[in-house]
Short mmCIF file of C-alpha atoms and ligand atoms in Angstrom, two decimals:
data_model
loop_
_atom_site.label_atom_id
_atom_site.label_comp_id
_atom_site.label_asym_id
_atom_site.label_seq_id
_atom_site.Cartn_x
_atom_site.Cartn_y
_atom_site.Cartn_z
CA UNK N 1 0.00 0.00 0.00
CA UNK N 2 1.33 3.60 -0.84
CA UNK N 3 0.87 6.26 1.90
CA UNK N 4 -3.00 7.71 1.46
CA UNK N 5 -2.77 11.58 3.37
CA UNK N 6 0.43 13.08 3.73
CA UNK N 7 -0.15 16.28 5.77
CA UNK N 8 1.65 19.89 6.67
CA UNK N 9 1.69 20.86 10.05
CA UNK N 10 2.33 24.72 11.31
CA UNK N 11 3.40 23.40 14.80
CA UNK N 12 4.67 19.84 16.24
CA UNK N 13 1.58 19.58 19.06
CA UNK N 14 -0.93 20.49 16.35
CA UNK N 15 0.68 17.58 13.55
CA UNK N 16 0.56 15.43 16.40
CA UNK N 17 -3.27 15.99 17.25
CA UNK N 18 -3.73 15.33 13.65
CA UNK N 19 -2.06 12.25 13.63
CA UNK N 20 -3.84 10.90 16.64
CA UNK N 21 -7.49 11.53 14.98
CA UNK N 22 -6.39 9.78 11.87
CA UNK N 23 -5.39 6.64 14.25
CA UNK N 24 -8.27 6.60 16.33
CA UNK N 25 -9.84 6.54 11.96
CA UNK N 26 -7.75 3.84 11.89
CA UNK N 27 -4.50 4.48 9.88
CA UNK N 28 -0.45 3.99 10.67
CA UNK N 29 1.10 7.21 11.00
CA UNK N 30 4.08 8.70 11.45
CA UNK N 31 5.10 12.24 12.06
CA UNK N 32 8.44 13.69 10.77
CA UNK N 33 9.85 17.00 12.09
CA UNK N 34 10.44 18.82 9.18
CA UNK N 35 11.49 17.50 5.78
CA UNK N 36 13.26 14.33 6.48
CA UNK N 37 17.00 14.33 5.44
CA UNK N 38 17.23 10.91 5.36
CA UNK N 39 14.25 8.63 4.16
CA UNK N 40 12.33 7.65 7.35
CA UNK N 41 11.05 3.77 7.43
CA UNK N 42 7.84 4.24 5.92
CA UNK N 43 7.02 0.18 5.57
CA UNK N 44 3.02 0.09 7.39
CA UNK N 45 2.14 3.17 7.39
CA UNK N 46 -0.36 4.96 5.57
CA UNK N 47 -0.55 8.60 6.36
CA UNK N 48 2.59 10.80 7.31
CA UNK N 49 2.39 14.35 8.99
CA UNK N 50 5.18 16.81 8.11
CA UNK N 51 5.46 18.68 11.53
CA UNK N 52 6.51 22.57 10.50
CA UNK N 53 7.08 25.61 12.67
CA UNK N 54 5.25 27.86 9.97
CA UNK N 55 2.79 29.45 12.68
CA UNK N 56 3.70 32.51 13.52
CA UNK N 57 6.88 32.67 11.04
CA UNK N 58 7.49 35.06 8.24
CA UNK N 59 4.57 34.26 5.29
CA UNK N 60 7.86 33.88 2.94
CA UNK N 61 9.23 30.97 5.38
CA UNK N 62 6.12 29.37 5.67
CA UNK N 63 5.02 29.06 2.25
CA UNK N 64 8.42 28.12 1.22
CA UNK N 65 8.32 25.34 3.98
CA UNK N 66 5.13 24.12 3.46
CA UNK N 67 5.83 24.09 -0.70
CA UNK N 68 8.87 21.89 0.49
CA UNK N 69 6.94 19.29 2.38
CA UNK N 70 4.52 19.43 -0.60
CA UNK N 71 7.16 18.11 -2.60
CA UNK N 72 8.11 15.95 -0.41
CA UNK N 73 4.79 14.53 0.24
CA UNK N 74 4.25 13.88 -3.43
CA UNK N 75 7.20 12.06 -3.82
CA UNK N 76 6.23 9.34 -0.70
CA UNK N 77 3.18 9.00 -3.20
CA UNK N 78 0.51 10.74 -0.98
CA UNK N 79 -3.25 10.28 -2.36
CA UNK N 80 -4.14 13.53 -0.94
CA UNK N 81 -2.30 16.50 1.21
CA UNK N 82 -3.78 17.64 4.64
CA UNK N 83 -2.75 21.32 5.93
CA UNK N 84 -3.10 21.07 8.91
CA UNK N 85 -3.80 24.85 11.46
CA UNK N 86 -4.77 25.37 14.71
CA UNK N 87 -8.92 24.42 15.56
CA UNK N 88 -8.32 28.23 16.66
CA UNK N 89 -7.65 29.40 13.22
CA UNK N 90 -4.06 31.55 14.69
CA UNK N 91 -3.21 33.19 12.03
CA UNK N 92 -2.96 37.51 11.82
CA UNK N 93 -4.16 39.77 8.79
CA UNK N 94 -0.77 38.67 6.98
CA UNK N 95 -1.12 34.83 7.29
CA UNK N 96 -0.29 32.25 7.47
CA UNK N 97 -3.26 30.23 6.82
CA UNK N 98 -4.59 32.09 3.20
CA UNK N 99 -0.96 32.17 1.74
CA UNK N 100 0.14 28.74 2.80
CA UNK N 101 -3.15 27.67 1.51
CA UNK N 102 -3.14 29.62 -2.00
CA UNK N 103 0.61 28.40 -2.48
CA UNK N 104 -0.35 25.06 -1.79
CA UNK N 105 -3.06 24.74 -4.45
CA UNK N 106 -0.71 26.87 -6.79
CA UNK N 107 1.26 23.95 -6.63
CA UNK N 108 -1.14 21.79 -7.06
CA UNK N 109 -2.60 23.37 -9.98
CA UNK N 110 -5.92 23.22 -8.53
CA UNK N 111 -8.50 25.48 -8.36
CA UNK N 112 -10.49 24.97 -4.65
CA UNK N 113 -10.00 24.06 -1.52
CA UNK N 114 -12.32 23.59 2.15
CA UNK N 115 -11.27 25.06 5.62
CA UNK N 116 -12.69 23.23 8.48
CA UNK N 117 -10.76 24.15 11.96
CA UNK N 118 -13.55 22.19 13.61
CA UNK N 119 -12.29 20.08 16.46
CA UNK N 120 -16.04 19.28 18.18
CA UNK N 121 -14.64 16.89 20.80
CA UNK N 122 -12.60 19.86 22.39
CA UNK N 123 -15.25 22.21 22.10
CA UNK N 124 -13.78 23.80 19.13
CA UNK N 125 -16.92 24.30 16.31
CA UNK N 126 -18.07 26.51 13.32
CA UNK N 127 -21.42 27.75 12.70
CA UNK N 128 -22.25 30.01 10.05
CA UNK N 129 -19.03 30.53 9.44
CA UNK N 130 -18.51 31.76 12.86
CA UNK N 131 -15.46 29.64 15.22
CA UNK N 132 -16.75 29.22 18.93
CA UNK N 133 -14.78 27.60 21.51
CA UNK N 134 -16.84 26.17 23.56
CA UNK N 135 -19.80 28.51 24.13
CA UNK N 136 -17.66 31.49 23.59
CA UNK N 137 -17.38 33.00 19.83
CA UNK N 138 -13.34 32.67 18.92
CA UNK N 139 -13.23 37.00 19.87
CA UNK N 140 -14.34 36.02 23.31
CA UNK N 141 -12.90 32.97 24.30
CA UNK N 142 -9.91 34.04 25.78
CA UNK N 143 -7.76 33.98 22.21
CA UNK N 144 -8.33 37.20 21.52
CA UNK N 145 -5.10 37.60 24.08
CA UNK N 146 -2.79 35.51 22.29
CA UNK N 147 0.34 36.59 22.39
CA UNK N 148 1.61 36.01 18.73
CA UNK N 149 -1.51 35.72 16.48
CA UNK N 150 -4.87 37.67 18.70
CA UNK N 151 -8.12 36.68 17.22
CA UNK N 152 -10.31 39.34 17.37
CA UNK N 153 -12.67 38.31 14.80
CA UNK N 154 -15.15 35.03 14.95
CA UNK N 155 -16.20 35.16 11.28
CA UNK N 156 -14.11 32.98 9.41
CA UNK N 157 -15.28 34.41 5.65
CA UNK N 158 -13.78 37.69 6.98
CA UNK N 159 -10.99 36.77 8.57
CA UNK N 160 -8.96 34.69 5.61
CA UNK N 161 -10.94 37.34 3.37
CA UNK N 162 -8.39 39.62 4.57
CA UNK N 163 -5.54 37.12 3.99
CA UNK N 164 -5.97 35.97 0.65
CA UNK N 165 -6.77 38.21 -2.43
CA UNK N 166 -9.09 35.07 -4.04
CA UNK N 167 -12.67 34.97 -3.28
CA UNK N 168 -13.99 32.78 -0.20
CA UNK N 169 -17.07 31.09 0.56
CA UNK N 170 -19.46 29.06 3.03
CA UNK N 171 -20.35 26.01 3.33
CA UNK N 172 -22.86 26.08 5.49
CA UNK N 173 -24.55 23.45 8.35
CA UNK N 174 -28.07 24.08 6.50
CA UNK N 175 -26.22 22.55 3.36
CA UNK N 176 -24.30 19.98 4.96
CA UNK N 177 -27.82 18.54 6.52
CA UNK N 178 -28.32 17.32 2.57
CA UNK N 179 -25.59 15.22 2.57
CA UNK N 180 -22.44 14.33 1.21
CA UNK N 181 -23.33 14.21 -2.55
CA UNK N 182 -25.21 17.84 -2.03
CA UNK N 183 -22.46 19.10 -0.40
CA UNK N 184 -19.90 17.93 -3.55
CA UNK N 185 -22.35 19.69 -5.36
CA UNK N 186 -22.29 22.68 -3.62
CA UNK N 187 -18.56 23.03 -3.97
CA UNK N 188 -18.26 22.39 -7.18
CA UNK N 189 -21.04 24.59 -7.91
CA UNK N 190 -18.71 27.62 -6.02
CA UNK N 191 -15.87 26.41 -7.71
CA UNK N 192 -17.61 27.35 -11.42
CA UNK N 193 -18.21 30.81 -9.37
CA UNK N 194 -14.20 31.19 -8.46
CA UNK N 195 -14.67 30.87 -5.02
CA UNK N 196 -11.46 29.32 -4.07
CA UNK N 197 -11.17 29.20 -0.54
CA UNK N 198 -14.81 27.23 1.19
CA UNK N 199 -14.97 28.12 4.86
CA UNK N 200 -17.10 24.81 6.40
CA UNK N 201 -19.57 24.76 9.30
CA UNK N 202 -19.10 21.67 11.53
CA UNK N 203 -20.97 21.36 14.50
CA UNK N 204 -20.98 17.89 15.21
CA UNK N 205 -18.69 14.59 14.48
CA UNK N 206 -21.55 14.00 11.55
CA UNK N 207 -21.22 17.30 10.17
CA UNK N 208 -17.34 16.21 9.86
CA UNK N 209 -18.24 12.47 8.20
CA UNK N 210 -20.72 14.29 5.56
CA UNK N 211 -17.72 16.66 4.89
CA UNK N 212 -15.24 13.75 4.53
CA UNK N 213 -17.41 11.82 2.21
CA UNK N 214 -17.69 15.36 -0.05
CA UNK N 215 -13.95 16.08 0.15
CA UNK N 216 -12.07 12.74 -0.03
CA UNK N 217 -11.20 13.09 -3.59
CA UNK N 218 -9.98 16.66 -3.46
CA UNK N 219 -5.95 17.17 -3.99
CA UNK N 220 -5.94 19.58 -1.07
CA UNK N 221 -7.90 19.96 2.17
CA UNK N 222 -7.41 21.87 5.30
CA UNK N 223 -8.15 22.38 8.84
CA UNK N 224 -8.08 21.28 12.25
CA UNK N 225 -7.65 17.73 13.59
CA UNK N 226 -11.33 16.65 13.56
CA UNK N 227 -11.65 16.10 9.69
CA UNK N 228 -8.99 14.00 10.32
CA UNK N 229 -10.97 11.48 12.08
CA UNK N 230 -13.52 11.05 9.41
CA UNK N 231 -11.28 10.74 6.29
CA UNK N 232 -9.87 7.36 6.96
CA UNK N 233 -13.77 5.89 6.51
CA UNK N 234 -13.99 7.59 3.37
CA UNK N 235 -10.13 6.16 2.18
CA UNK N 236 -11.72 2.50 3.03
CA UNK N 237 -14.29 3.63 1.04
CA UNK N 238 -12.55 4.48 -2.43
CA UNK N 239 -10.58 0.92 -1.34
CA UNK N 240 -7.08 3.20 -0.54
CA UNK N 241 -6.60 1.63 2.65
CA UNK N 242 -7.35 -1.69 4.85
CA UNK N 243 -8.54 -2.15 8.04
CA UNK N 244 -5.73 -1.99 9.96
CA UNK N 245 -6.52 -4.20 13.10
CA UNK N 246 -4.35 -2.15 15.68
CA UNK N 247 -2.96 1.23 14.17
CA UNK N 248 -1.84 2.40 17.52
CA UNK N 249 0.13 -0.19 18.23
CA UNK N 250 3.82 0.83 20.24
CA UNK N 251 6.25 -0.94 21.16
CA UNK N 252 6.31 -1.61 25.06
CA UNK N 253 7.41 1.40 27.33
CA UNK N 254 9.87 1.82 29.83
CA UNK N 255 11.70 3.60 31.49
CA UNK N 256 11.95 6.53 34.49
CA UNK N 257 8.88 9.05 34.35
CA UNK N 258 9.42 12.81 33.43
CA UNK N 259 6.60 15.78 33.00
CA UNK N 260 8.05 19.06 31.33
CA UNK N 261 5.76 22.12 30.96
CA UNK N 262 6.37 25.26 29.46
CA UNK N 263 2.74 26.20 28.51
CA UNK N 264 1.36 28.93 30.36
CA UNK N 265 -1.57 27.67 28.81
CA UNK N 266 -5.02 27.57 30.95
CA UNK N 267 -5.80 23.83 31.20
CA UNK N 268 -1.57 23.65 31.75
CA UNK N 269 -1.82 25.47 34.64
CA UNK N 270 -4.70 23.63 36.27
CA UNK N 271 -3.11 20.52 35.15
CA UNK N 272 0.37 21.01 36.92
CA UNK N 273 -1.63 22.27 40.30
CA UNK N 274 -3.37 18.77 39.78
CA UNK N 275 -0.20 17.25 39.66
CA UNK N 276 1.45 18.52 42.34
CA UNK N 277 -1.46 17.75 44.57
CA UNK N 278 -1.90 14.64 43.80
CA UNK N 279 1.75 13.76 44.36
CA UNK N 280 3.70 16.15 46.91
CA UNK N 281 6.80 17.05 46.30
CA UNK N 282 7.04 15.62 42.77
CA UNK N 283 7.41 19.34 41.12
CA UNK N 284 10.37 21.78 40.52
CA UNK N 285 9.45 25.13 39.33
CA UNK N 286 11.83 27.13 37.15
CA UNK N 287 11.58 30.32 37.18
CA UNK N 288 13.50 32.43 33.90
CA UNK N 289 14.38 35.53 36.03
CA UNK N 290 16.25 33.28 38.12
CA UNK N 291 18.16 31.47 35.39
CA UNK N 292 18.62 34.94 33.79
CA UNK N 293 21.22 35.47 36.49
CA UNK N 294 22.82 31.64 35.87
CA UNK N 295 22.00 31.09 40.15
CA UNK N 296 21.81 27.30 39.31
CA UNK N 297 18.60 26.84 38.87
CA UNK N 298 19.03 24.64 36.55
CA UNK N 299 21.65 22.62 38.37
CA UNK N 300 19.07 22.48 41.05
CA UNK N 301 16.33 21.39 38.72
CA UNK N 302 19.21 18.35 37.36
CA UNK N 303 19.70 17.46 40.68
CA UNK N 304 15.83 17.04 41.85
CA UNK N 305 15.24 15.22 38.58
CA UNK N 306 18.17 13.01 39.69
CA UNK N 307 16.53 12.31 43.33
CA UNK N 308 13.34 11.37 42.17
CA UNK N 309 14.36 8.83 39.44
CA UNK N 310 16.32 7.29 41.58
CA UNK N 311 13.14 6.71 43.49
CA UNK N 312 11.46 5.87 40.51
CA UNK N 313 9.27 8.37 40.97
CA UNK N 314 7.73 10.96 38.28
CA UNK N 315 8.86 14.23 38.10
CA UNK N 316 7.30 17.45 36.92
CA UNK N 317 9.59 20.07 36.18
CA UNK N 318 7.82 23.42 35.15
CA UNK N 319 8.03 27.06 33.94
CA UNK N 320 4.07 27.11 33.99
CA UNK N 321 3.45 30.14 35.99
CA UNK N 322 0.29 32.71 36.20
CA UNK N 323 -0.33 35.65 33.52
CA UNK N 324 0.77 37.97 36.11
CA UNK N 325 4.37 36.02 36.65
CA UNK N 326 4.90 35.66 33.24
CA UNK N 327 4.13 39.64 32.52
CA UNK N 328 6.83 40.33 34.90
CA UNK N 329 9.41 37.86 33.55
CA UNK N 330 8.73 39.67 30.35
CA UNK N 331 8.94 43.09 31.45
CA UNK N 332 12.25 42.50 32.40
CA UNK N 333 13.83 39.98 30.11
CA UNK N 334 11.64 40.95 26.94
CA UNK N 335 9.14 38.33 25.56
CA UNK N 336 11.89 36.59 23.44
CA UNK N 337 14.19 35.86 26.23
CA UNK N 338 12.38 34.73 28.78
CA UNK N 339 10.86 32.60 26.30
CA UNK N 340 14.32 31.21 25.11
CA UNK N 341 15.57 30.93 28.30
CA UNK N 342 12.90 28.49 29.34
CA UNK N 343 12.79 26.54 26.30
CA UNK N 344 16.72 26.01 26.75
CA UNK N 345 16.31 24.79 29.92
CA UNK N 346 13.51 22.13 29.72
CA UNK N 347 15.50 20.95 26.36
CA UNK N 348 18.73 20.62 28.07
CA UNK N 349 16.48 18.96 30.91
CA UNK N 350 15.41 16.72 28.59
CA UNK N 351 18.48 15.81 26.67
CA UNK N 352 21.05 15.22 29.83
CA UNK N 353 17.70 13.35 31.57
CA UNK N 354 16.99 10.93 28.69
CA UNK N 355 20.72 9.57 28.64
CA UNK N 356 20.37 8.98 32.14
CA UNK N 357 17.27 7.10 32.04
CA UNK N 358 13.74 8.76 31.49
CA UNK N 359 11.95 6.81 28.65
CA UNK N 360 8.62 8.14 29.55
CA UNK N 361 8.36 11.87 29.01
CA UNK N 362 5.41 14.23 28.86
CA UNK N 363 6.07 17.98 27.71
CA UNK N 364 3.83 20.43 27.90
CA UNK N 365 3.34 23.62 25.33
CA UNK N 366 3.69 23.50 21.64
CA UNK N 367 7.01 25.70 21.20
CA UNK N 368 8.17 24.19 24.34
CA UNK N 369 7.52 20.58 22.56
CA UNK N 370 9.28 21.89 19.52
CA UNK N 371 12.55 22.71 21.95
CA UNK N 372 12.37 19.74 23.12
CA UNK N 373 12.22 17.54 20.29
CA UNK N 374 14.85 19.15 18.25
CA UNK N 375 16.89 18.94 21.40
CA UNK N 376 16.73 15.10 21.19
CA UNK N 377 17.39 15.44 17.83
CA UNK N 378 14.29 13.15 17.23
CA UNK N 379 13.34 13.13 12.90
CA UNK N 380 10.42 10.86 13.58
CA UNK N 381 7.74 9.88 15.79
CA UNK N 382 5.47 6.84 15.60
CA UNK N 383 1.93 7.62 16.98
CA UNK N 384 0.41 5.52 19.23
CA UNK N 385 -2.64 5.29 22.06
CA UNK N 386 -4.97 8.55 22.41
CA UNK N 387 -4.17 9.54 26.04
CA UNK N 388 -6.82 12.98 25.47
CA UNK N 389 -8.57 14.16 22.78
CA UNK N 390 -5.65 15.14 20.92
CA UNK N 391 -2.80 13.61 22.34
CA UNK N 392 -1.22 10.56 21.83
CA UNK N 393 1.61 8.93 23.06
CA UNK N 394 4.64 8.54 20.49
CA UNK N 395 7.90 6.31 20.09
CA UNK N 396 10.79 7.70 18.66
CA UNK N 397 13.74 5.71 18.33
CA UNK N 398 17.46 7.59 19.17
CA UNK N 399 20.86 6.55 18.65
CA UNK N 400 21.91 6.40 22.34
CA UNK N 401 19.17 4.40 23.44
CA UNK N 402 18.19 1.00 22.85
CA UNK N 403 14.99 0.76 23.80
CA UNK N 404 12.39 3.51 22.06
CA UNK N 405 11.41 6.55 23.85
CA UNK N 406 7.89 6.95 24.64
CA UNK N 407 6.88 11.07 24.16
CA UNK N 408 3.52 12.51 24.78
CA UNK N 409 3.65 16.34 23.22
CA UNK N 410 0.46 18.39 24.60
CA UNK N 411 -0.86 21.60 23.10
CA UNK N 412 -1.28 24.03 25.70
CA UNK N 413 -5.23 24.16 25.93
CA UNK N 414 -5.51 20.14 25.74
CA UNK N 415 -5.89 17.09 28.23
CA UNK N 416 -8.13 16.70 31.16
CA UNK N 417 -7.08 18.13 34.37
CA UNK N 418 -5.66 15.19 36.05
CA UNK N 419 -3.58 14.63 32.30
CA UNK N 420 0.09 14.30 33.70
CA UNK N 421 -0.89 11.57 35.94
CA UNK N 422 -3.22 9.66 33.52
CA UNK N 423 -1.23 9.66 31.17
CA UNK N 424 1.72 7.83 32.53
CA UNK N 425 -1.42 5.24 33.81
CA UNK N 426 -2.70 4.83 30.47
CA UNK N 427 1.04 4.02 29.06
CA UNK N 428 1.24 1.13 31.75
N1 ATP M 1 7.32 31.71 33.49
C1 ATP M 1 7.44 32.08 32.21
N2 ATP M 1 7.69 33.36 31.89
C2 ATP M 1 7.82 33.73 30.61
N3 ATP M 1 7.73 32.89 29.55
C3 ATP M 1 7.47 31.60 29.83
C4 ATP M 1 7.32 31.14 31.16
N4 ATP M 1 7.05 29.82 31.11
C5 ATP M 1 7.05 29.47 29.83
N5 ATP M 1 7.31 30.52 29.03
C6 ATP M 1 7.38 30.54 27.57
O1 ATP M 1 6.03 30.66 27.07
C7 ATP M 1 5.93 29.97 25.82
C8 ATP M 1 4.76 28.99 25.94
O2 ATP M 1 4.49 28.52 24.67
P1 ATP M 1 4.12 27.02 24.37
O3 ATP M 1 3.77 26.98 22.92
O4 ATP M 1 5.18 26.10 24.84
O5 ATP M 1 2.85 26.76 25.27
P2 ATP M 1 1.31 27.04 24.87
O6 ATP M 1 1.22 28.35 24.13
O7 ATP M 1 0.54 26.87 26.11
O8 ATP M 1 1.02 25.81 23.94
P3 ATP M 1 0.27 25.70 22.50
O9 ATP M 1 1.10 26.49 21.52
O10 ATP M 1 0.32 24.24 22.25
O11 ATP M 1 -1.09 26.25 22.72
C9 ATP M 1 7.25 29.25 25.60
O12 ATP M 1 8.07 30.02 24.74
C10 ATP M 1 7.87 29.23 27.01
O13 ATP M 1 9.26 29.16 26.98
O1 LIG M 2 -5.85 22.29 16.42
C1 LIG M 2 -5.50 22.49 17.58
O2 LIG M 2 -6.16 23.13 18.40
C2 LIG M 2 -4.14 21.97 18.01
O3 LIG M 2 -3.79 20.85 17.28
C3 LIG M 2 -3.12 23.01 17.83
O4 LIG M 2 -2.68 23.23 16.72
C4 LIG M 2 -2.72 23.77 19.04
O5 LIG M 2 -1.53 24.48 18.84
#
């Protein structure tokens, strides 16, 4: 069999999500970070996810990026190409969502292609055109704050209106209540109108199956994680792919037991408070003022880690701190820094702690995950067992280790409250 979806990611947590949905649809996936060097081992596996950092980048970066994994998608033989953006639509007036897109189906010499952030399961949905999160519209749900891409606008025809200079469209939940075939219909019919970009309602898991069974033969679709789910149906459908019996399946884990957060994220917050709860004296908290002025708080950090290992005990080590902390950190150090600074850290953490043992590691925060992971030097992951909605536990295999490392990467807003705990339960 020939790999079916081969999808572009603009961050590693969100290619991740992506890939777990289209296991839990029941395909073999693997996600590379970045365009592989050297051929990964694609043998049993039938979708791969190109994990970018094409965000919040320059446009010119993350077209050229995303054009590259393109390429390199076509040439693995992919049936059809996934982009793949946050259920939150991040993206400012500039991009990146409406160029990456338009470059994409340059490329592909194609003339249409569906958005559909919807992500119901987590709250995330689109009606009329309009993203909520949860009961909140997308203006009002808290990401109207974000630090790199603010969304102050809930109406998605507006919003890539003012990122793309080709016309954009609705699909709307009215129209998707007729059905798959009405819905082809309905796209094809905007496609003889130019409409190039079709913003989808999805309201429900159904609303995503109908929009599967309408899209599965396009060259190009994008979105959030949630179409993701109901594609692989629709690929058993056209006979593309088998049913897989287990397409989760990891090798056994092992190994000592390490949580590292850098999301400042809501649900990361109440998550590490959970955590530290639940098992006193299990956290460290790093703090980048601190290691600003080198004090050793890092050394200190090392040397906690160290302790509770030896116990075989998990440890959480964290830069998770309140909006008001963070403000301050910033004020001084300037957003960059005190950013850097903390990524460095946890990835330095996580390099010196996985040669001396941890196999099962859990970090927390998409650019912290993306520190992390090139840290390790990791070019592949294997996806395995959902743990949330979202996130999965991976195995990546590295040179200094015999037996695979087991890595669960979680997007800030993600995972149940009591997530670092479960998740080292479910594993077992
Ligand atoms: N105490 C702190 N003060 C200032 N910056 C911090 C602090 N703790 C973490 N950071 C930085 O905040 C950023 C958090 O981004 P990250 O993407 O890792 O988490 P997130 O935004 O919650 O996750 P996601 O992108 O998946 O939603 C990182 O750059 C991290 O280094
Ligand atoms: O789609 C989502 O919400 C996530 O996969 C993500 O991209 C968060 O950064």
């Amino acid at each position: 069999m020939t790999i079916v979806l081969g999808a572009i990611a603009d961050d590693f947590t969100g290619a991740t999500d992506l890939a777990n949905n289209l296991v839990r649809g029941g395909m073999r996936c693997v996600q590379v970070i970045g365009v592989p060097t050297t051929p990964p081992d694609l043998s049993n596996v039938d979708a791969v996810i190109v994990a970018l950092k094409s965000r919040s980048c320059p446009v010119e970066e993350a077209t050229s990026d995303s054009l590259a994994a393109l390429e390199w998608l076509r040439e693995q033989g992919a049936r059809q190409i996934f982009f793949k953006y946050c259920s939150t639509f991040d993206s400012t007036d500039k991009g990146n969502i409406g160029p990456v897109a338009d470059a994409l189906l340059d490329r592909l010499g194609v003339s249409q292609t569906v958005m559909v952030p919807a992500f119901p399961i987590n709250g995330r949905t689109v009606y009329q055109g309009h993203l909520f999160v949860g009961d909140r519209l997308l203006n009002d749900s808290g990401m109207q704050h974000h630090p790199l891409t603010p969304m102050t606008d809930a109406d998605l025809v507006r919003v890539l209106s003012r990122q793309t200079s080709h016309a954009v469209g609705l699909a709307n939940r009215a129209m998707l209540a007729k059905g798959g075939e009405a819905t082809r219909q309905h796209l094809d019919a905007l496609a003889a109108e130019n409409i190039r970009h079709v913003i989808c309602d999805s309201v429900d898991d159904s609303d995503l199956d109908v929009l599967a069974e309408a899209t599965v033969t396009m060259p190009l679709v994008t979105g959030g994680s949630g179409l993701g789910q109901a594609l692989p149906a629709q690929y058993r459908k056209q006979g593309w792919l088998a049913e897989i019996a287990e397409p989760g399946r990891l090798q056994p884990a092992s190994g000592n037991m390490l949580v590292l957060s850098g999301s400042c994220s809501r649900a990361t917050l109440a998550q590490v408070a959970d955590f530290l709860a639940r098992h006193p004296g299990a956290g460290f908290a790093l703090d980048p003022q601190a290691l600003a002025k080198g004090d050793k708080q890092w050394e200190q950090a090392l040397a906690f880690a160290f302790e509770r290992l030896e116990q075989d005990a998990p440890a959480l080590i964290y830069a998770s701190a309140d909006p008001e902390k963070v403000k301050a950190a910033q004020a001084e150090l300037g957003v960059e820094q005190a950013g850097r600074l903390v990524e460095e850290a946890l990835s330095q953490l996580a390099v010196t702690l996985v040669n001396e043992g941890v196999g099962r590691l859990v970090v927390a925060g998409g650019e912290t995950s993306g520190a992390v992971v090139s840290a390790l030097g990791i070019s592949a992951l294997r996806i395995g067992e959902q743990i949330d909605p979202g996130v999965p536990w991976t195995q990546a295999t590295l040179a200094n280790r015999e037996a695979p490392l087991s890595l669960a990467l979680k997007s800030g807003n993600f995972g149940g409250v009591d997530f670092f705990t479960r998740a080292f339960e479910v594993l077992a």
